[in-house]
XYZ file of C-alpha atoms in Angstrom:
616
model
C -10.373 30.254 14.492
C -7.946 30.881 17.314
C -4.612 32.356 16.265
C -1.354 30.395 16.398
C -0.553 31.462 19.945
C -3.879 30.124 21.178
C -3.328 26.848 19.356
C 0.139 26.422 20.823
C -1.205 27.255 24.281
C -4.003 24.710 23.933
C -1.573 22.014 22.872
C 0.789 22.674 25.748
C -2.124 22.503 28.190
C -2.809 18.908 27.130
C 0.487 17.704 28.578
C -0.143 19.718 31.737
C -3.655 18.303 32.033
C -2.335 14.756 31.923
C 0.067 15.525 34.766
C -2.697 17.116 36.842
C -4.969 14.172 36.075
C -2.521 11.780 37.645
C -2.440 13.865 40.822
C -6.239 14.120 41.037
C -6.646 10.386 40.544
C -4.618 9.703 43.669
C -7.408 11.068 45.861
C -10.502 10.037 43.883
C -12.391 6.770 43.659
C -11.547 5.254 40.276
C -14.906 3.538 39.749
C -17.026 6.637 40.284
C -14.562 8.705 38.296
C -14.562 6.157 35.489
C -18.287 6.350 34.904
C -18.156 10.111 34.367
C -14.952 10.206 32.332
C -15.839 7.363 29.962
C -19.323 8.776 29.403
C -17.900 12.220 28.685
C -15.342 10.832 26.234
C -17.943 8.881 24.297
C -20.270 11.886 24.271
C -17.637 14.301 23.018
C -16.321 11.787 20.478
C -19.830 11.455 19.017
C -20.253 15.217 18.916
C -16.932 15.654 17.084
C -17.775 13.020 14.475
C -21.169 14.688 14.000
C -19.438 18.016 13.467
C -17.349 16.431 10.743
C -20.503 15.107 9.127
C -22.089 18.564 9.087
C -19.148 19.936 7.131
C -19.061 16.960 4.781
C -22.800 17.254 4.128
C -22.093 20.373 2.056
C -21.585 18.951 -1.395
C -20.979 22.129 -3.364
C -17.535 23.038 -2.054
C -16.027 25.759 -4.252
C -14.405 24.001 -7.222
C -11.162 25.921 -6.728
C -10.353 24.063 -3.514
C -12.337 20.875 -3.323
C -9.231 19.253 -1.906
C -10.353 20.715 1.419
C -13.386 18.449 1.428
C -11.063 15.524 0.751
C -8.901 16.675 3.660
C -11.927 16.638 5.974
C -12.830 13.174 4.684
C -9.330 11.894 5.443
C -9.355 13.220 8.996
C -12.923 12.018 9.562
C -11.912 8.521 8.499
C -8.795 8.601 10.684
C -10.913 9.496 13.721
C -13.443 6.800 12.857
C -10.667 4.202 12.556
C -9.254 5.217 15.919
C -12.685 5.052 17.518
C -13.406 1.606 16.065
C -10.148 0.339 17.492
C -10.067 2.061 20.877
C -13.728 2.659 21.772
C -15.676 -0.223 20.234
C -15.251 -2.460 23.282
C -16.104 0.388 25.618
C -19.347 1.103 23.773
C -20.311 -2.440 24.641
C -19.753 -1.720 28.321
C -16.445 -3.522 28.815
C -14.055 -1.046 30.443
C -11.632 -1.766 33.230
C -11.542 0.707 36.076
C -8.075 1.586 37.281
C -5.996 4.652 38.049
C -3.885 4.057 34.963
C -6.848 3.567 32.617
C -8.596 6.647 33.942
C -5.487 8.728 33.299
C -5.577 7.602 29.684
C -9.306 8.354 29.430
C -8.729 11.825 30.830
C -6.162 12.360 28.105
C -8.649 11.149 25.490
C -11.119 13.682 26.863
C -8.553 16.475 26.638
C -7.880 15.724 22.975
C -11.557 15.490 22.061
C -12.238 18.744 23.925
C -9.523 20.384 21.837
C -11.143 19.054 18.662
C -14.512 20.295 19.825
C -13.051 23.720 20.621
C -11.659 23.926 17.100
C -15.107 23.217 15.646
C -16.744 25.681 18.029
C -14.428 28.443 16.877
C -15.490 27.733 13.299
C -19.142 27.432 14.249
C -19.040 30.902 15.797
C -17.661 32.135 12.536
C -20.450 30.315 10.746
C -23.047 32.175 12.774
C -21.295 35.481 12.067
C -21.328 34.786 8.351
C -24.940 33.740 8.614
C -25.971 37.022 10.245
C -24.048 39.033 7.667
C -25.618 37.145 4.781
C -29.093 37.265 6.269
C -29.209 33.514 6.898
C -31.119 32.714 10.072
C -28.966 31.135 12.804
C -29.902 27.827 14.412
C -32.483 29.326 16.752
C -31.718 29.259 20.459
C -29.810 25.981 20.189
C -26.155 26.147 21.098
C -23.606 24.495 18.830
C -23.239 21.701 21.361
C -26.997 21.152 21.582
C -27.340 21.152 17.817
C -24.602 18.590 17.295
C -25.683 16.532 20.278
C -29.119 16.270 18.714
C -27.513 14.703 15.660
C -26.297 11.651 17.580
C -27.452 8.346 16.225
C -28.913 7.413 19.561
C -31.096 10.512 19.669
C -33.953 11.537 17.400
C -32.684 13.504 14.434
C -33.095 17.288 14.642
C -35.517 19.204 12.533
C -34.476 19.327 8.919
C -34.682 23.135 8.898
C -32.061 23.399 11.668
C -29.584 21.215 9.805
C -30.211 23.041 6.556
C -29.688 26.350 8.295
C -26.306 25.258 9.607
C -25.358 23.795 6.236
C -26.280 27.075 4.519
C -24.049 29.078 6.859
C -21.171 26.660 6.205
C -21.298 27.592 2.527
C -20.391 31.155 3.440
C -17.460 30.300 5.669
C -16.123 27.970 2.987
C -15.287 31.064 1.012
C -12.561 31.737 3.571
C -10.077 29.092 2.494
C -7.483 29.965 5.109
C -9.949 29.396 7.932
C -10.877 25.969 6.585
C -7.230 25.029 6.085
C -6.429 26.085 9.642
C -9.338 24.048 10.994
C -8.472 20.834 9.169
C -4.783 21.181 10.095
C -5.789 21.562 13.722
C -7.945 18.440 13.500
C -5.090 16.581 11.826
C -2.795 17.501 14.717
C -5.173 16.039 17.275
C -5.650 12.909 15.206
C -1.865 12.556 15.221
C -1.985 12.841 18.999
C -4.559 10.061 19.225
C -2.493 7.835 16.930
C 0.527 8.230 19.192
C -1.471 6.619 21.967
C -1.475 3.360 19.991
C 1.407 0.987 19.289
C 3.704 1.274 16.270
C 2.162 -1.807 14.669
C -1.343 -0.413 15.192
C -0.294 2.875 13.626
C 1.190 1.118 10.589
C -1.955 -0.974 10.186
C -4.139 2.139 10.396
C -2.068 3.867 7.717
C -2.458 0.855 5.409
C -6.236 0.959 5.858
C -6.189 4.687 5.153
C -4.308 4.177 1.878
C -6.699 1.436 0.804
C -9.715 3.588 1.644
C -8.589 6.487 -0.574
C -7.002 4.611 -3.466
C -9.047 5.136 -6.624
C -8.767 5.002 -10.396
C -10.395 8.450 -10.716
C -7.622 10.879 -11.666
C -9.546 13.977 -10.499
C -10.071 12.443 -7.056
C -6.424 11.384 -6.939
C -5.326 14.958 -7.638
C -7.583 16.250 -4.864
C -6.195 13.596 -2.528
C -2.625 14.494 -3.440
C -3.264 18.168 -2.675
C -5.069 17.340 0.585
C -2.294 14.981 1.674
C 0.329 17.627 0.937
C -1.624 20.159 3.024
C -1.842 17.747 5.953
C 1.670 16.332 5.439
C 0.447 12.780 4.946
C 3.438 11.780 2.862
C 2.306 8.193 2.303
C -1.094 9.282 0.967
C 0.540 11.896 -1.227
C 2.989 9.390 -2.758
C 0.275 6.795 -3.222
C -1.947 9.293 -5.031
C 0.966 10.495 -7.166
C 1.996 6.975 -8.214
C -1.541 5.918 -9.041
C -2.082 9.108 -11.047
C 0.910 8.163 -13.187
C -0.544 4.676 -13.690
C -4.059 5.820 -14.581
C -2.910 8.522 -16.981
C -0.420 6.154 -18.565
C -3.099 3.506 -18.957
C -5.306 6.008 -20.747
C -2.472 6.906 -23.112
C -1.733 3.228 -23.681
C -5.330 2.541 -24.703
C -5.200 5.430 -27.154
C -1.971 3.989 -28.586
C -3.496 0.615 -29.466
C -4.971 0.040 -32.940
C -8.758 -0.100 -33.262
C -10.448 -3.343 -32.293
C -10.363 -5.805 -35.187
C -7.121 -4.443 -36.692
C -3.554 -5.572 -36.132
C -0.482 -3.420 -36.397
C 2.095 -4.509 -38.983
C 4.379 -7.162 -37.473
C 7.865 -5.857 -36.873
C 6.729 -2.248 -37.136
C 9.196 0.334 -35.946
C 8.464 1.789 -32.548
C 7.228 5.358 -33.060
C 9.595 8.094 -32.011
C 8.119 9.937 -29.050
C 9.374 12.441 -26.552
C 10.513 10.651 -23.409
C 11.965 11.712 -20.094
C 13.145 8.171 -19.344
C 14.576 6.620 -22.505
C 18.320 6.050 -22.369
C 20.767 5.165 -25.118
C 23.285 2.345 -24.761
C 26.235 4.745 -25.024
C 24.974 6.815 -22.092
C 26.029 4.059 -19.673
C 29.546 2.828 -18.915
C 29.130 -0.938 -18.923
C 30.850 -3.313 -16.516
C 31.575 -6.050 -19.046
C 29.133 -6.800 -21.868
C 25.762 -5.042 -21.723
C 23.992 -8.340 -22.388
C 24.859 -11.896 -23.339
C 21.378 -13.296 -23.846
C 17.917 -11.904 -24.370
C 17.325 -12.017 -20.663
C 20.128 -11.163 -18.262
C 21.221 -8.617 -15.707
C 24.128 -6.235 -16.275
C 26.052 -3.728 -14.156
C 27.008 -0.250 -15.347
C 27.538 3.326 -14.210
C 25.555 6.394 -15.209
C 26.787 9.859 -14.318
C 29.070 8.378 -11.689
C 26.387 6.218 -10.022
C 26.273 2.419 -10.025
C 23.412 1.003 -12.065
C 21.936 -2.470 -12.476
C 20.104 -3.072 -15.761
C 17.344 -5.668 -15.789
C 16.974 -6.875 -19.388
C 13.512 -8.283 -19.975
C 11.959 -10.257 -22.788
C 8.496 -11.740 -22.692
C 8.564 -15.295 -24.021
C 5.399 -14.618 -26.002
C 6.006 -11.178 -27.506
C 3.001 -11.219 -29.849
C 1.336 -8.296 -28.102
C 4.543 -6.244 -28.190
C 5.027 -6.852 -31.908
C 1.413 -6.068 -32.738
C 1.174 -3.003 -30.500
C 4.599 -1.310 -30.557
C 3.278 2.124 -29.614
C 1.180 0.786 -26.735
C 4.134 -1.307 -25.544
C 6.326 1.795 -25.535
C 3.663 3.705 -23.594
C 3.428 0.908 -21.016
C 7.214 0.955 -20.638
C 7.104 4.713 -20.077
C 4.270 4.264 -17.601
C 6.059 1.613 -15.544
C 9.317 3.570 -15.577
C 7.460 6.638 -14.327
C 6.005 4.675 -11.428
C 9.356 3.103 -10.478
C 11.010 6.498 -10.826
C 8.763 7.847 -8.059
C 9.898 8.029 -4.455
C 7.911 5.166 -2.958
C 9.769 4.890 0.349
C 6.838 6.359 2.278
C 4.777 3.365 1.126
C 7.364 0.848 2.356
C 7.712 -0.530 -1.171
C 10.980 -2.427 -1.604
C 11.806 -1.548 -5.199
C 14.890 0.083 -6.637
C 14.783 3.627 -8.027
C 14.450 3.386 -11.807
C 16.229 6.131 -13.770
C 15.115 5.031 -17.226
C 14.904 2.255 -19.772
C 16.937 1.048 -22.742
C 15.920 -0.750 -25.948
C 17.894 -3.841 -26.939
C 15.409 -4.452 -29.738
C 11.810 -3.571 -30.566
C 10.577 -6.159 -28.040
C 13.399 -6.374 -25.477
C 13.640 -3.666 -22.830
C 16.092 -3.043 -20.019
C 15.129 -1.121 -16.888
C 18.017 0.797 -15.345
C 17.975 0.946 -11.531
C 20.214 2.745 -9.077
C 21.845 0.371 -6.621
C 21.065 1.134 -2.947
C 23.012 3.854 -1.173
C 26.121 2.654 0.634
C 26.731 -0.282 -1.719
C 30.305 -0.673 -2.948
C 30.480 0.527 -6.588
C 30.175 -2.391 -8.977
C 28.998 -4.800 -6.265
C 26.712 -7.391 -7.837
C 23.598 -8.459 -5.971
C 22.649 -11.969 -4.891
C 19.182 -13.407 -5.492
C 16.840 -15.085 -3.059
C 17.027 -18.209 -5.220
C 20.819 -18.308 -4.876
C 20.535 -18.077 -1.099
C 17.893 -20.799 -0.931
C 19.761 -23.233 -3.180
C 23.343 -22.687 -2.025
C 24.780 -26.242 -2.223
C 27.369 -25.544 0.477
C 24.845 -24.199 2.955
C 24.728 -25.914 6.328
C 21.907 -25.865 8.823
C 23.875 -23.305 10.829
C 23.816 -20.992 7.796
C 20.044 -20.640 7.873
C 19.273 -16.997 8.735
C 17.989 -16.200 12.196
C 14.249 -16.320 12.741
C 14.103 -12.559 13.222
C 15.861 -11.943 9.887
C 13.426 -14.224 8.052
C 10.474 -12.468 9.660
C 11.783 -9.077 8.550
C 12.290 -10.335 4.991
C 8.761 -11.726 4.877
C 7.291 -8.499 6.262
C 8.983 -6.340 3.643
C 7.952 -8.552 0.722
C 4.356 -8.868 1.936
C 4.077 -5.099 2.391
C 5.635 -4.457 -1.034
C 3.213 -6.703 -2.936
C 0.284 -5.258 -0.966
C 1.201 -1.659 -1.826
C 1.897 -2.434 -5.502
C -1.586 -3.889 -5.802
C -3.063 -0.913 -3.957
C -1.699 1.606 -6.466
C -3.393 -0.315 -9.275
C -0.544 -2.393 -10.685
C -0.132 -6.155 -11.163
C 3.391 -7.582 -10.919
C 2.522 -10.998 -12.452
C 6.031 -12.434 -12.010
C 6.681 -12.840 -8.288
C 8.976 -15.836 -8.071
C 12.387 -17.159 -7.157
C 12.566 -19.907 -9.801
C 15.041 -20.301 -12.606
C 15.218 -22.195 -15.857
C 18.128 -24.577 -16.210
C 17.526 -26.687 -19.293
C 21.198 -26.902 -20.242
C 20.635 -24.802 -23.334
C 20.260 -21.260 -22.042
C 21.649 -19.455 -19.002
C 19.361 -19.252 -15.990
C 16.964 -16.338 -15.914
C 17.597 -13.636 -13.327
C 15.598 -14.029 -10.136
C 13.263 -11.320 -8.958
C 14.317 -10.639 -5.359
C 17.766 -9.056 -4.943
C 19.996 -8.371 -1.948
C 23.214 -6.439 -1.467
C 25.730 -6.876 1.366
C 25.476 -4.898 4.562
C 27.592 -1.764 4.614
C 31.274 -2.540 5.095
C 30.931 -6.237 4.206
C 31.304 -8.310 1.050
C 28.970 -11.251 1.554
C 26.911 -10.522 4.677
C 23.668 -10.094 2.763
C 21.173 -7.657 4.253
C 17.948 -9.683 4.376
C 16.036 -6.740 5.847
C 16.423 -4.889 2.535
C 15.186 -7.048 -0.351
C 14.421 -5.431 -3.701
C 11.675 -6.732 -5.978
C 12.415 -6.544 -9.718
C 11.230 -8.522 -12.756
C 8.425 -6.281 -13.991
C 8.685 -7.661 -17.536
C 5.055 -8.771 -17.923
C 3.499 -6.481 -15.332
C 0.607 -4.223 -16.259
C -2.069 -1.881 -14.882
C -4.912 -3.589 -13.031
C -7.770 -2.852 -15.407
C -10.437 -5.255 -16.671
C -10.005 -6.171 -20.300
C -6.441 -4.883 -20.343
C -4.456 -6.700 -23.009
C -1.316 -8.208 -21.546
C 1.429 -10.661 -22.283
C 1.046 -14.191 -20.991
C 4.082 -16.359 -20.450
C 4.391 -19.638 -22.278
C 3.963 -22.756 -20.158
C 7.206 -23.722 -18.396
C 7.290 -26.078 -15.400
C 9.952 -24.151 -13.466
C 8.125 -20.861 -13.822
C 4.661 -22.342 -13.441
C 5.389 -23.554 -9.902
C 5.060 -19.938 -8.785
C 1.970 -19.217 -10.839
C -1.636 -19.656 -9.840
C -3.171 -22.883 -11.189
C -5.687 -20.822 -13.177
C -2.908 -18.820 -14.863
C -1.093 -21.614 -16.661
C -0.843 -22.612 -20.323
C -2.104 -20.698 -23.331
C -5.774 -20.593 -22.368
C -5.338 -19.380 -18.816
C -7.687 -17.135 -16.865
C -7.116 -13.389 -17.098
C -4.691 -12.344 -14.371
C -6.239 -11.316 -11.050
C -4.691 -9.581 -8.021
C -5.187 -12.767 -5.993
C -2.763 -14.538 -8.353
C 0.051 -12.268 -7.136
C -0.823 -13.239 -3.572
C -0.596 -16.917 -4.511
C 2.933 -16.345 -5.850
C 3.839 -14.382 -2.736
C 2.591 -17.274 -0.612
C 5.063 -19.652 -2.251
C 7.940 -17.267 -1.541
C 6.785 -16.872 2.063
C 6.764 -20.661 2.366
C 10.344 -20.799 1.025
C 11.476 -18.110 3.456
C 9.905 -19.989 6.332
C 11.666 -23.293 5.691
C 14.621 -21.585 3.941
C 14.548 -23.976 1.020
C 13.486 -23.747 -2.600
C 9.967 -25.055 -3.146
C 11.257 -27.649 -5.636
C 13.352 -29.334 -2.972
C 11.306 -31.089 -0.311
C 13.885 -33.119 1.558
C 17.654 -32.967 1.917
C 19.426 -29.877 0.658
C 21.837 -31.882 -1.539
C 21.615 -30.948 -5.248
C 21.410 -34.649 -6.052
C 18.055 -34.827 -4.296
C 15.254 -35.395 -6.876
C 13.221 -32.204 -7.139
C 10.024 -33.799 -8.445
C 10.766 -32.553 -11.948
C 8.154 -34.797 -13.535
C 5.401 -33.282 -11.438
C 6.121 -29.569 -11.920
C 3.821 -29.346 -14.915
C 0.892 -30.381 -12.747
C -1.253 -27.275 -12.085
C -1.877 -28.629 -8.595
C 1.801 -29.195 -7.797
C 1.734 -26.868 -4.786
C -1.500 -28.329 -3.501
C -0.143 -31.874 -3.667
C 3.468 -31.305 -2.625
C 3.326 -28.313 -0.267
C -0.188 -28.007 1.124
C -0.391 -31.725 1.877
C 2.167 -31.736 4.694
C 5.165 -29.386 4.464
C 3.171 -26.184 4.923
C 2.030 -27.427 8.318
C 5.682 -27.556 9.405
C 5.704 -23.754 9.230
C 4.096 -23.627 12.660
C 7.182 -25.308 14.077
C 9.533 -23.057 12.137
C 7.695 -19.709 12.111
C 4.628 -19.935 14.370
C 0.894 -20.336 13.783
C 0.230 -16.770 12.544
C 2.867 -17.040 9.833
C 1.630 -20.500 8.797
C -1.953 -19.266 8.555
C -0.879 -16.305 6.406
C 0.892 -18.631 3.966
C -2.086 -20.997 3.905
C -4.429 -18.093 3.099
C -2.326 -17.367 -0.004
C -1.745 -20.940 -1.137
C -5.267 -22.026 -0.217
C -6.566 -19.462 -2.735
C -8.803 -17.834 -0.118
C -8.677 -14.479 -1.904
C -9.974 -15.847 -5.219
C -13.542 -15.906 -3.912
C -13.632 -12.098 -3.770
C -13.191 -12.032 -7.548
C -15.777 -14.739 -8.169
C -19.203 -14.115 -9.652
C -20.899 -15.137 -6.412
C -19.665 -11.962 -4.726
C -21.419 -8.772 -5.824
C -19.971 -5.286 -5.421
C -21.060 -1.852 -6.524
C -18.033 -1.591 -8.814
C -14.546 -2.980 -9.348
C -13.062 -0.373 -7.010
C -15.127 -1.668 -4.103
C -14.154 -5.229 -4.951
C -10.479 -4.288 -4.887
C -10.877 -2.512 -1.542
C -12.524 -5.613 -0.075
C -9.693 -7.752 -1.461
C -7.029 -5.436 -0.022
C -8.743 -5.394 3.374
C -8.734 -9.210 3.486
C -5.098 -9.391 2.381
C -4.115 -6.866 5.028
C -5.923 -8.732 7.783
C -4.891 -12.276 6.867
C -1.377 -11.709 5.517
C 0.257 -8.300 5.958
C -0.903 -7.490 9.492
C -0.643 -11.138 10.559
C 3.023 -11.327 9.549
C 3.730 -7.826 10.895
C 3.153 -8.999 14.479
C 5.504 -11.989 14.136
C 8.740 -11.609 16.043
C 11.587 -13.801 17.205
């Protein structure tokens, strides 16, 4: 491996080569140049991917640093993604010839040459190790010839040649520093390739990368976390860390439940366990009463910082009463996830510092308010903004602000599902039966810095995790009792006492309703004038097909006029239940993990990426 000075020199030469390329192109025929450059790029790209495959073909990486194999897998996948996006059309023969395009292709070639040089340095070391260990080298074939022979379009090389190279790799793998230096070098050049794409393309690629490496296997997550830290992929590292917390917590929760066929004593005291997150009521300085009902939101301070406490009670608390220890473990698990720094994942949730017990079945999650917020400033909910009786048409937020709000919420739900968690309560509805105060809504906003009521729509915060749970088949969870106001936001198959077990696609259905509301800037229960006196179809809310009859049959089509065709199609994909089919019995997958990856890929394509490109 070249030393640091050689690496720095090689990198600086790339910028110089691009400048020289532009000068050379001025005096050369672009068509004739294009044929040679494009062919060379495709050839070198194939050789580099083949070199990756040679390294990854060695299964018995030393157990002490198997994260290196994961690191190679990450960078191999990044290169493959880039190639699928940038070279797929070219491989079909469609390339435009121009001075500008050829300059870009020359830069591609420079980067791939640098990657190839990095592999060649290691391959020379491989041969040296092979000679020392008595392993025969790869005959008279050069490294380039060997890897070229491994192209898909060419007959595979003799098995003995590949095995010989693989055997020499095992020796060089004992030099961890050399492997770390190689994969870091490859990561740098992948970063360079990514910078040649747009910001939206880069964000989309990172989402696909996180989906590809999300797993329920804790050992693989730990290897991914170490690999991501080595390569400074902060989003991958945080994703792996959060999912590790979830999977370990789920395992502890299962162990905390009584054996099948037995029921814990009703009203049993929650076992006393060591906790890093449990808070006592007297540890917070309350702004007014801590709580007035079983379900409310309160403001407080903790160690000089403003806190909002989200008190949560499941309407049907049977599972909590029968499984107090498992309920406590799930609370710890969720608090641990929300206590993580998830900003690298673009997840719009508040930082949770701990939880409080109002009773054995009522829990409050304590969240820090966003930085810059005036101490004691209460948030406003999305529902309050949508149903403001004094709102005029001129008060409807700008199109750009609504797009940004939709993008953040779509990305947040997507990432929560990707780390293996189900929210199960994505809504903006409230209960107003005249008997109890309205429930708190689950999307919060605070004012922009320096203002009192100029709400920052670009920074929503999703709360309301009261009935959320890990995404595991057979996982026992709390189901809400049927309520028309709440059920509007719930999937038709997740209503009433005998509803279907919750699926990830149900969260997307709920998100779709919120996206519809954001688009028309009106609560889904009000289809007409904004006056409170307007009938809100109360008698029909109990109909499981309320959304299908009231929204899909007309109003949703108006979204094209308000928000554009891409946004409308994204909402229709959610409300049309397009993602349910992936979880149906007619679709077969190797395992649940592969099914979830397929689901996430479809959600990204049809919703997250589709809304990401919307702009005013």
